[in-house]
Amino acid sequence: MREAATLATRRGGDVAARDRGLVWHPYAPLNGPVPYAVSGASGVRLSLTCPDGSTAEVVDAMASWWCAVHGYRHPTLDAAAHRQLDDFSHVMFGGLTHEPAVGLAERLVAMAPGPMAHVFFADSGSVSVEVALKLALQYQTATGSSERQRFLTIRGGYHGDTFAAMSVCDPVDGMHSAFPGVLASHVFAPRPPLARLEAHGDRDEWVTDEAELAQWSRDFRDLAAAHASELAAVVVEPVLQGAGGMRPYDPRCVRVMREVADEHGLLLIADEIATGFGRTGRLFACEWADVAPDVMCVGKALTGGYLSLAAVLMTSRVGAAITESDFGALLHGPTFMANPLACAVASASLDLLQDTWSGNVARVQSSLRTGLSPALDLASVRDVRVVGAVGVIQLDGPVDVPAVTAAAVRNGVWVRPFRDLVYTMPPYVCTDEDVATICAGMIAAVREVHG
Ligand SMILES: *Cc1c(COP(=O)(O)O)cnc(C)c1O
């Protein structure tokens, strides 16, 4: 009795106060700002208890770090989870298989850009990048080029927080200086020039400074040629660099990467963890460039926002080379590989997505363009950009994150700014009114805090 009473008090008690000093949060000190406590999530809204004890209902402009594309407590996804829970939640994947994994792999291969033939399930985006990098090294060894041990990528990238993934993140922003002894040194090309996706009639067109684009292409080709004999693969977020700066670039750059990879015998690894499943206005961002990668990582939106899951897709050529190699296998195998619960929800999420993403993302893009353009009138704002269901306000200096977060919450919106960026990657199911609320809340918060 007493224990039950204590538990009940605790649940109703101040969870944020108990959290502080006990639980680490992403990139935050133990004594950092008091977090907001979530007591419920439904549709595109979160119910919060704020650090000052007040409660708020906010539109989630972040879709839980870009995952919850259908919103929270979606009846179809809840039902898929319950159904699988009644069957079995987890079994090992060594020597066993199950419908949720095979069904999801079939869906992924069918949706993928280009002829993807095989799927490796990983438990997070970072781990899928680790697997893709291992895969490229194993591929080169299997095809007689074991000296090819480095990767070519562009500055400003983000590929995850585990060591190998971190080593291909931007060398300055990617925390390389904190781990100088461990991180492998890879080859970094300049950032492609910033591009904009502009509405021309009923079509969207990429606009880039042509001279800068030509210069970048030359630099990228030269760098690849100079290092060709030691390179295993090009690793890149196609068309939109996400956590490295919410920076879109011209699809023609992705085409250059494909050509360079072919010319020098490198694999092209597309990290579509942020961009995949419609976020940029194409089902996969590679499609903007009409490029088929050799290896593709997916995560985030794959999950529908329910359970951690990611996947590495590869062509039959890559799969065959690994299979025929001395090891004969891809050297990875996590405990929770192809977790049935996660796979069942992901399959249900992709089925929902198939029929809805295109119309929803186009609608969200149009509402973001309208809703965010007034931000350009603010003194503190340097740039406003929209690509698909991604809307970005870039300030002329670092964002006061706690102040902007609090101001946005007061205006009914949850955002998580970083560096000089206040951005949204909302659930695709946001109505026009929800997107208008998000844009107005972002602008009000920037105006209140930064002017
Ligand atoms: C989020 C992200 C990752 C890492 O995924 P986690 O699931 O957080 O490990 C890797 N690459 C890109 C492009 C991402 O956006």
mmCIF file of C-alpha atoms in Angstrom, residues 1-325:
data_model
loop_
_atom_site.group_PDB
_atom_site.id
_atom_site.type_symbol
_atom_site.label_atom_id
_atom_site.label_comp_id
_atom_site.label_asym_id
_atom_site.label_seq_id
_atom_site.Cartn_x
_atom_site.Cartn_y
_atom_site.Cartn_z
ATOM 1 C CA MET A 1 0.000 0.000 0.000
ATOM 2 C CA ARG A 2 2.607 2.445 1.121
ATOM 3 C CA GLU A 3 4.820 1.683 -1.827
ATOM 4 C CA ALA A 4 1.927 2.138 -4.229
ATOM 5 C CA ALA A 5 1.079 5.471 -2.628
ATOM 6 C CA THR A 6 4.696 6.641 -2.907
ATOM 7 C CA LEU A 7 4.830 5.643 -6.560
ATOM 8 C CA ALA A 8 1.594 7.478 -7.291
ATOM 9 C CA THR A 9 2.906 10.643 -5.605
ATOM 10 C CA ARG A 10 6.104 10.341 -7.541
ATOM 11 C CA ARG A 11 4.365 9.989 -10.880
ATOM 12 C CA GLY A 12 2.300 13.071 -10.167
ATOM 13 C CA GLY A 13 5.272 14.874 -8.649
ATOM 14 C CA ASP A 14 7.683 17.188 -10.306
ATOM 15 C CA VAL A 15 9.383 14.896 -12.808
ATOM 16 C CA ALA A 16 11.583 17.680 -14.156
ATOM 17 C CA ALA A 17 13.024 18.350 -10.703
ATOM 18 C CA ARG A 18 13.797 14.632 -10.243
ATOM 19 C CA ASP A 19 15.322 14.524 -13.722
ATOM 20 C CA ARG A 20 17.815 17.296 -13.031
ATOM 21 C CA GLY A 21 21.245 16.057 -12.053
ATOM 22 C CA LEU A 22 20.162 12.424 -12.513
ATOM 23 C CA VAL A 23 19.556 11.895 -16.233
ATOM 24 C CA TRP A 24 21.748 13.111 -19.067
ATOM 25 C CA HIS A 25 20.074 14.909 -21.967
ATOM 26 C CA PRO A 26 21.476 15.254 -25.495
ATOM 27 C CA TYR A 27 24.510 17.582 -25.582
ATOM 28 C CA ALA A 28 23.479 19.109 -22.239
ATOM 29 C CA PRO A 29 25.236 19.474 -18.892
ATOM 30 C CA LEU A 30 23.722 17.828 -15.812
ATOM 31 C CA ASN A 31 22.950 21.263 -14.372
ATOM 32 C CA GLY A 32 21.582 22.638 -17.649
ATOM 33 C CA PRO A 33 18.225 24.332 -18.132
ATOM 34 C CA VAL A 34 15.280 22.519 -16.478
ATOM 35 C CA PRO A 35 13.575 20.398 -19.174
ATOM 36 C CA TYR A 36 9.886 20.567 -20.070
ATOM 37 C CA ALA A 37 7.944 17.499 -18.889
ATOM 38 C CA VAL A 38 5.639 15.739 -21.344
ATOM 39 C CA SER A 39 2.418 14.345 -19.867
ATOM 40 C CA GLY A 40 0.735 13.469 -23.139
ATOM 41 C CA ALA A 41 1.067 13.533 -26.916
ATOM 42 C CA SER A 42 -1.747 13.234 -29.417
ATOM 43 C CA GLY A 43 -2.053 14.179 -33.063
ATOM 44 C CA VAL A 44 0.553 16.875 -33.638
ATOM 45 C CA ARG A 45 0.370 18.230 -30.090
ATOM 46 C CA LEU A 46 2.354 17.735 -26.889
ATOM 47 C CA SER A 47 1.048 18.446 -23.377
ATOM 48 C CA LEU A 48 3.840 20.050 -21.366
ATOM 49 C CA THR A 49 4.593 21.128 -17.837
ATOM 50 C CA CYS A 50 6.940 24.083 -18.127
ATOM 51 C CA PRO A 51 9.904 24.828 -15.822
ATOM 52 C CA ASP A 52 7.829 27.523 -14.081
ATOM 53 C CA GLY A 53 5.132 24.939 -13.223
ATOM 54 C CA SER A 54 2.588 26.149 -15.783
ATOM 55 C CA THR A 55 1.142 23.747 -18.344
ATOM 56 C CA ALA A 56 0.983 24.213 -22.087
ATOM 57 C CA GLU A 57 -0.395 22.483 -25.176
ATOM 58 C CA VAL A 58 1.947 22.986 -28.105
ATOM 59 C CA VAL A 59 2.191 21.974 -31.757
ATOM 60 C CA ASP A 60 5.326 19.846 -32.105
ATOM 61 C CA ALA A 61 7.303 21.633 -34.823
ATOM 62 C CA MET A 62 10.107 19.053 -34.456
ATOM 63 C CA ALA A 63 8.101 15.828 -34.967
ATOM 64 C CA SER A 64 10.287 14.377 -32.210
ATOM 65 C CA TRP A 65 13.511 14.973 -34.104
ATOM 66 C CA TRP A 66 11.897 14.404 -37.495
ATOM 67 C CA CYS A 67 10.479 10.915 -36.762
ATOM 68 C CA ALA A 68 6.791 11.354 -35.936
ATOM 69 C CA VAL A 69 5.629 12.138 -39.471
ATOM 70 C CA HIS A 70 2.074 10.890 -38.807
ATOM 71 C CA GLY A 71 1.811 12.556 -35.389
ATOM 72 C CA TYR A 72 1.295 10.876 -32.016
ATOM 73 C CA ARG A 73 -1.060 8.075 -31.037
ATOM 74 C CA HIS A 74 -2.007 7.448 -34.635
ATOM 75 C CA PRO A 75 -4.754 4.780 -34.484
ATOM 76 C CA THR A 76 -3.219 2.732 -37.327
ATOM 77 C CA LEU A 77 0.248 2.702 -35.775
ATOM 78 C CA ASP A 78 -1.107 2.059 -32.264
ATOM 79 C CA ALA A 79 -3.082 -0.898 -33.685
ATOM 80 C CA ALA A 80 -0.010 -2.291 -35.467
ATOM 81 C CA ALA A 81 1.980 -2.103 -32.223
ATOM 82 C CA HIS A 82 -0.791 -3.754 -30.190
ATOM 83 C CA ARG A 83 -1.176 -6.534 -32.773
ATOM 84 C CA GLN A 84 2.541 -7.302 -32.755
ATOM 85 C CA LEU A 85 2.656 -7.090 -28.939
ATOM 86 C CA ASP A 86 0.009 -9.816 -28.840
ATOM 87 C CA ASP A 87 2.146 -11.957 -31.189
ATOM 88 C CA PHE A 88 5.662 -11.404 -29.849
ATOM 89 C CA SER A 89 7.669 -8.265 -29.102
ATOM 90 C CA HIS A 90 11.147 -9.472 -29.765
ATOM 91 C CA VAL A 91 13.159 -12.463 -30.872
ATOM 92 C CA MET A 92 16.788 -12.678 -31.877
ATOM 93 C CA PHE A 93 17.521 -12.402 -35.604
ATOM 94 C CA GLY A 94 20.393 -14.899 -35.663
ATOM 95 C CA GLY A 95 19.012 -17.974 -37.373
ATOM 96 C CA LEU A 96 15.412 -16.757 -36.998
ATOM 97 C CA THR A 97 13.196 -14.597 -39.178
ATOM 98 C CA HIS A 98 9.673 -13.187 -38.999
ATOM 99 C CA GLU A 99 6.998 -11.482 -41.056
ATOM 100 C CA PRO A 100 7.538 -7.960 -39.659
ATOM 101 C CA ALA A 101 11.191 -7.916 -40.807
ATOM 102 C CA VAL A 102 10.625 -9.509 -44.203
ATOM 103 C CA GLY A 103 7.527 -7.440 -44.909
ATOM 104 C CA LEU A 104 9.372 -4.236 -44.059
ATOM 105 C CA ALA A 105 12.406 -5.189 -46.161
ATOM 106 C CA GLU A 106 10.117 -5.871 -49.142
ATOM 107 C CA ARG A 107 8.489 -2.459 -48.738
ATOM 108 C CA LEU A 108 11.866 -0.693 -48.471
ATOM 109 C CA VAL A 109 13.330 -2.354 -51.542
ATOM 110 C CA ALA A 110 10.180 -1.512 -53.518
ATOM 111 C CA MET A 111 10.233 2.165 -52.473
ATOM 112 C CA ALA A 112 13.967 2.799 -52.797
ATOM 113 C CA PRO A 113 15.486 4.966 -55.521
ATOM 114 C CA GLY A 114 17.280 2.650 -57.920
ATOM 115 C CA PRO A 115 17.665 -1.099 -57.807
ATOM 116 C CA MET A 116 18.221 -1.841 -54.104
ATOM 117 C CA ALA A 117 18.238 -5.579 -53.457
ATOM 118 C CA HIS A 118 19.187 -6.202 -49.816
ATOM 119 C CA VAL A 119 18.371 -4.760 -46.388
ATOM 120 C CA PHE A 120 20.365 -4.783 -43.153
ATOM 121 C CA PHE A 121 18.376 -3.683 -40.091
ATOM 122 C CA ALA A 122 20.147 -1.622 -37.443
ATOM 123 C CA ASP A 123 18.894 -0.189 -34.168
ATOM 124 C CA SER A 124 19.578 3.507 -34.770
ATOM 125 C CA GLY A 125 20.640 5.869 -37.502
ATOM 126 C CA SER A 126 24.192 6.153 -36.209
ATOM 127 C CA VAL A 127 24.569 2.383 -36.157
ATOM 128 C CA SER A 128 23.244 2.147 -39.714
ATOM 129 C CA VAL A 129 25.982 4.584 -40.772
ATOM 130 C CA GLU A 130 28.549 2.413 -38.963
ATOM 131 C CA VAL A 131 27.245 -0.580 -40.895
ATOM 132 C CA ALA A 132 27.330 1.295 -44.211
ATOM 133 C CA LEU A 133 30.957 2.326 -43.626
ATOM 134 C CA LYS A 134 31.952 -1.221 -42.665
ATOM 135 C CA LEU A 135 30.116 -2.446 -45.723
ATOM 136 C CA ALA A 136 32.098 -0.121 -48.007
ATOM 137 C CA LEU A 137 35.408 -1.246 -46.502
ATOM 138 C CA GLN A 138 34.430 -4.904 -46.792
ATOM 139 C CA TYR A 139 33.317 -4.288 -50.382
ATOM 140 C CA GLN A 140 36.662 -2.753 -51.341
ATOM 141 C CA THR A 141 38.583 -5.587 -49.680
ATOM 142 C CA ALA A 142 36.364 -8.157 -51.370
ATOM 143 C CA THR A 143 37.033 -6.589 -54.775
ATOM 144 C CA GLY A 144 40.802 -6.499 -54.297
ATOM 145 C CA SER A 145 41.282 -2.947 -53.014
ATOM 146 C CA SER A 146 41.945 -3.440 -49.307
ATOM 147 C CA GLU A 147 44.153 -0.311 -49.346
ATOM 148 C CA ARG A 148 41.011 1.816 -49.786
ATOM 149 C CA GLN A 149 40.292 2.673 -46.148
ATOM 150 C CA ARG A 150 39.159 6.309 -46.147
ATOM 151 C CA PHE A 151 35.940 8.143 -46.952
ATOM 152 C CA LEU A 152 35.231 11.244 -48.998
ATOM 153 C CA THR A 153 32.511 13.560 -47.754
ATOM 154 C CA ILE A 154 31.585 17.251 -47.651
ATOM 155 C CA ARG A 155 32.008 19.728 -44.813
ATOM 156 C CA GLY A 156 28.919 20.556 -42.792
ATOM 157 C CA GLY A 157 27.611 16.988 -42.704
ATOM 158 C CA TYR A 158 26.009 15.109 -39.828
ATOM 159 C CA HIS A 159 25.925 11.316 -39.792
ATOM 160 C CA GLY A 160 25.514 10.367 -36.140
ATOM 161 C CA ASP A 161 27.318 10.234 -32.812
ATOM 162 C CA THR A 162 29.108 6.882 -32.736
ATOM 163 C CA PHE A 163 32.821 7.014 -33.525
ATOM 164 C CA ALA A 164 32.905 6.089 -37.199
ATOM 165 C CA ALA A 165 29.773 8.113 -37.950
ATOM 166 C CA MET A 166 31.273 11.053 -36.049
ATOM 167 C CA SER A 167 34.472 10.798 -38.089
ATOM 168 C CA VAL A 168 32.561 11.734 -41.260
ATOM 169 C CA CYS A 169 30.624 14.567 -39.564
ATOM 170 C CA ASP A 170 31.865 18.118 -40.084
ATOM 171 C CA PRO A 171 35.371 18.192 -38.549
ATOM 172 C CA VAL A 172 34.772 21.535 -36.788
ATOM 173 C CA ASP A 173 31.115 21.310 -35.715
ATOM 174 C CA GLY A 174 31.240 17.541 -35.342
ATOM 175 C CA MET A 175 33.146 17.544 -32.045
ATOM 176 C CA HIS A 176 36.268 15.966 -33.585
ATOM 177 C CA SER A 177 38.526 18.025 -31.314
ATOM 178 C CA ALA A 178 37.094 16.255 -28.245
ATOM 179 C CA PHE A 179 38.354 12.851 -29.463
ATOM 180 C CA PRO A 180 41.588 13.550 -31.308
ATOM 181 C CA GLY A 181 43.179 10.184 -30.605
ATOM 182 C CA VAL A 182 40.360 7.958 -31.783
ATOM 183 C CA LEU A 183 38.739 9.462 -34.861
ATOM 184 C CA ALA A 184 39.931 8.292 -38.246
ATOM 185 C CA SER A 185 40.919 11.090 -40.577
ATOM 186 C CA HIS A 186 38.847 11.268 -43.732
ATOM 187 C CA VAL A 187 38.807 13.536 -46.776
ATOM 188 C CA PHE A 188 36.552 16.607 -46.589
ATOM 189 C CA ALA A 189 35.473 18.539 -49.670
ATOM 190 C CA PRO A 190 34.095 22.067 -49.318
ATOM 191 C CA ARG A 191 30.393 22.582 -48.652
ATOM 192 C CA PRO A 192 28.393 22.819 -51.856
ATOM 193 C CA PRO A 193 27.042 26.352 -52.356
ATOM 194 C CA LEU A 194 23.743 27.090 -50.637
ATOM 195 C CA ALA A 195 20.804 26.624 -53.023
ATOM 196 C CA ARG A 196 17.166 27.627 -52.819
ATOM 197 C CA LEU A 197 14.137 25.710 -53.917
ATOM 198 C CA GLU A 198 11.826 28.289 -55.488
ATOM 199 C CA ALA A 199 8.277 28.038 -56.765
ATOM 200 C CA HIS A 200 8.068 28.732 -60.493
ATOM 201 C CA GLY A 201 4.419 28.428 -61.452
ATOM 202 C CA ASP A 202 3.341 25.031 -60.180
ATOM 203 C CA ARG A 203 6.880 23.620 -60.321
ATOM 204 C CA ASP A 204 9.755 23.922 -57.862
ATOM 205 C CA GLU A 205 13.149 24.831 -59.246
ATOM 206 C CA TRP A 206 16.580 24.848 -57.648
ATOM 207 C CA VAL A 207 18.413 28.122 -57.871
ATOM 208 C CA THR A 208 22.172 28.225 -57.304
ATOM 209 C CA ASP A 209 25.004 30.581 -58.175
ATOM 210 C CA GLU A 210 26.283 28.862 -61.345
ATOM 211 C CA ALA A 211 29.876 30.064 -60.971
ATOM 212 C CA GLU A 212 30.068 28.783 -57.379
ATOM 213 C CA LEU A 213 28.523 25.502 -58.456
ATOM 214 C CA ALA A 214 31.085 25.053 -61.238
ATOM 215 C CA GLN A 215 33.923 25.893 -58.839
ATOM 216 C CA TRP A 216 32.621 23.426 -56.242
ATOM 217 C CA SER A 217 32.340 20.686 -58.871
ATOM 218 C CA ARG A 218 35.940 21.237 -59.961
ATOM 219 C CA ASP A 219 37.160 21.227 -56.348
ATOM 220 C CA PHE A 220 35.253 18.030 -55.567
ATOM 221 C CA ARG A 221 36.549 16.238 -58.664
ATOM 222 C CA ASP A 222 40.132 17.365 -57.987
ATOM 223 C CA LEU A 223 40.035 16.264 -54.356
ATOM 224 C CA ALA A 224 38.607 12.867 -55.305
ATOM 225 C CA ALA A 225 41.254 12.389 -57.993
ATOM 226 C CA ALA A 226 44.051 13.315 -55.590
ATOM 227 C CA HIS A 227 42.920 10.721 -53.017
ATOM 228 C CA ALA A 228 41.270 8.142 -55.288
ATOM 229 C CA SER A 229 43.570 5.221 -54.504
ATOM 230 C CA GLU A 230 42.863 5.432 -50.736
ATOM 231 C CA LEU A 231 39.096 6.085 -50.897
ATOM 232 C CA ALA A 232 36.410 3.467 -50.296
ATOM 233 C CA ALA A 233 33.247 5.530 -50.659
ATOM 234 C CA VAL A 234 31.581 8.917 -50.856
ATOM 235 C CA VAL A 235 29.302 9.447 -47.840
ATOM 236 C CA VAL A 236 26.738 12.219 -48.050
ATOM 237 C CA GLU A 237 23.354 13.586 -47.047
ATOM 238 C CA PRO A 238 21.837 14.194 -50.487
ATOM 239 C CA VAL A 239 20.448 17.683 -51.236
ATOM 240 C CA LEU A 240 19.873 18.761 -47.616
ATOM 241 C CA GLN A 241 22.440 18.804 -44.826
ATOM 242 C CA GLY A 242 20.349 18.421 -41.670
ATOM 243 C CA ALA A 243 21.814 18.655 -38.182
ATOM 244 C CA GLY A 244 24.982 20.161 -39.705
ATOM 245 C CA GLY A 245 23.088 23.353 -40.526
ATOM 246 C CA MET A 246 19.742 22.781 -42.304
ATOM 247 C CA ARG A 247 21.438 23.620 -45.560
ATOM 248 C CA PRO A 248 20.003 22.725 -48.982
ATOM 249 C CA TYR A 249 22.288 22.387 -51.998
ATOM 250 C CA ASP A 250 21.837 21.797 -55.697
ATOM 251 C CA PRO A 251 20.968 18.231 -56.769
ATOM 252 C CA ARG A 252 23.583 18.587 -59.518
ATOM 253 C CA CYS A 253 26.206 18.282 -56.764
ATOM 254 C CA VAL A 254 24.847 14.819 -55.942
ATOM 255 C CA ARG A 255 25.185 13.959 -59.631
ATOM 256 C CA VAL A 256 28.832 15.036 -59.516
ATOM 257 C CA MET A 257 29.349 12.755 -56.510
ATOM 258 C CA ARG A 258 27.800 9.834 -58.426
ATOM 259 C CA GLU A 259 30.069 10.481 -61.419
ATOM 260 C CA VAL A 260 33.152 10.793 -59.234
ATOM 261 C CA ALA A 261 32.287 7.565 -57.409
ATOM 262 C CA ASP A 262 31.886 5.715 -60.714
ATOM 263 C CA GLU A 263 35.045 7.176 -62.196
ATOM 264 C CA HIS A 264 37.235 6.127 -59.256
ATOM 265 C CA GLY A 265 35.571 2.887 -58.152
ATOM 266 C CA LEU A 266 34.026 4.273 -54.948
ATOM 267 C CA LEU A 267 30.645 3.378 -53.527
ATOM 268 C CA LEU A 268 28.113 6.182 -53.107
ATOM 269 C CA ILE A 269 26.528 5.989 -49.650
ATOM 270 C CA ALA A 270 23.413 8.175 -49.360
ATOM 271 C CA ASP A 271 22.557 9.017 -45.766
ATOM 272 C CA GLU A 272 18.804 9.563 -46.138
ATOM 273 C CA ILE A 273 18.110 9.263 -42.401
ATOM 274 C CA ALA A 274 16.855 12.870 -42.277
ATOM 275 C CA THR A 275 15.761 13.326 -45.888
ATOM 276 C CA GLY A 276 14.108 9.976 -46.601
ATOM 277 C CA PHE A 277 10.372 9.281 -46.857
ATOM 278 C CA GLY A 278 9.276 12.554 -48.377
ATOM 279 C CA ARG A 279 10.812 15.204 -46.140
ATOM 280 C CA THR A 280 12.406 17.232 -48.980
ATOM 281 C CA GLY A 281 9.477 16.909 -51.380
ATOM 282 C CA ARG A 282 10.746 13.754 -53.081
ATOM 283 C CA LEU A 283 10.280 10.297 -51.570
ATOM 284 C CA PHE A 284 14.085 10.161 -51.273
ATOM 285 C CA ALA A 285 16.301 13.208 -51.746
ATOM 286 C CA CYS A 286 18.449 11.278 -54.271
ATOM 287 C CA GLU A 287 15.484 11.459 -56.623
ATOM 288 C CA TRP A 288 15.973 15.231 -56.994
ATOM 289 C CA ALA A 289 19.246 14.317 -58.715
ATOM 290 C CA ASP A 290 18.000 11.193 -60.526
ATOM 291 C CA VAL A 291 20.800 9.393 -58.764
ATOM 292 C CA ALA A 292 20.726 5.817 -57.500
ATOM 293 C CA PRO A 293 23.145 5.262 -54.606
ATOM 294 C CA ASP A 294 24.971 1.966 -54.028
ATOM 295 C CA VAL A 295 24.151 2.021 -50.327
ATOM 296 C CA MET A 296 21.446 3.975 -48.523
ATOM 297 C CA CYS A 297 20.837 4.548 -44.804
ATOM 298 C CA VAL A 298 17.310 5.234 -43.573
ATOM 299 C CA GLY A 299 15.983 5.845 -40.066
ATOM 300 C CA LYS A 300 14.024 8.574 -38.294
ATOM 301 C CA ALA A 301 10.761 8.868 -40.336
ATOM 302 C CA LEU A 302 11.073 5.137 -41.102
ATOM 303 C CA THR A 303 9.929 4.458 -37.542
ATOM 304 C CA GLY A 304 6.776 6.565 -37.570
ATOM 305 C CA GLY A 305 8.245 7.927 -34.330
ATOM 306 C CA TYR A 306 7.464 4.855 -32.206
ATOM 307 C CA LEU A 307 10.545 2.661 -31.696
ATOM 308 C CA SER A 308 14.207 3.036 -32.593
ATOM 309 C CA LEU A 309 15.000 1.438 -35.954
ATOM 310 C CA ALA A 310 17.142 2.083 -39.011
ATOM 311 C CA ALA A 311 18.156 0.184 -42.118
ATOM 312 C CA VAL A 312 20.945 -0.040 -44.657
ATOM 313 C CA LEU A 313 19.876 -0.817 -48.213
ATOM 314 C CA MET A 314 22.337 -1.947 -50.861
ATOM 315 C CA THR A 315 22.477 -3.041 -54.475
ATOM 316 C CA SER A 316 22.900 -6.652 -55.550
ATOM 317 C CA ARG A 317 26.447 -5.847 -56.734
ATOM 318 C CA VAL A 318 27.461 -4.807 -53.213
ATOM 319 C CA GLY A 319 25.619 -7.735 -51.618
ATOM 320 C CA ALA A 320 27.240 -10.217 -54.003
ATOM 321 C CA ALA A 321 30.759 -8.887 -53.386
ATOM 322 C CA ILE A 322 30.375 -9.256 -49.605
ATOM 323 C CA THR A 323 28.829 -12.710 -49.929
ATOM 324 C CA GLU A 324 31.669 -13.923 -52.146
ATOM 325 C CA SER A 325 34.381 -12.387 -49.912
#
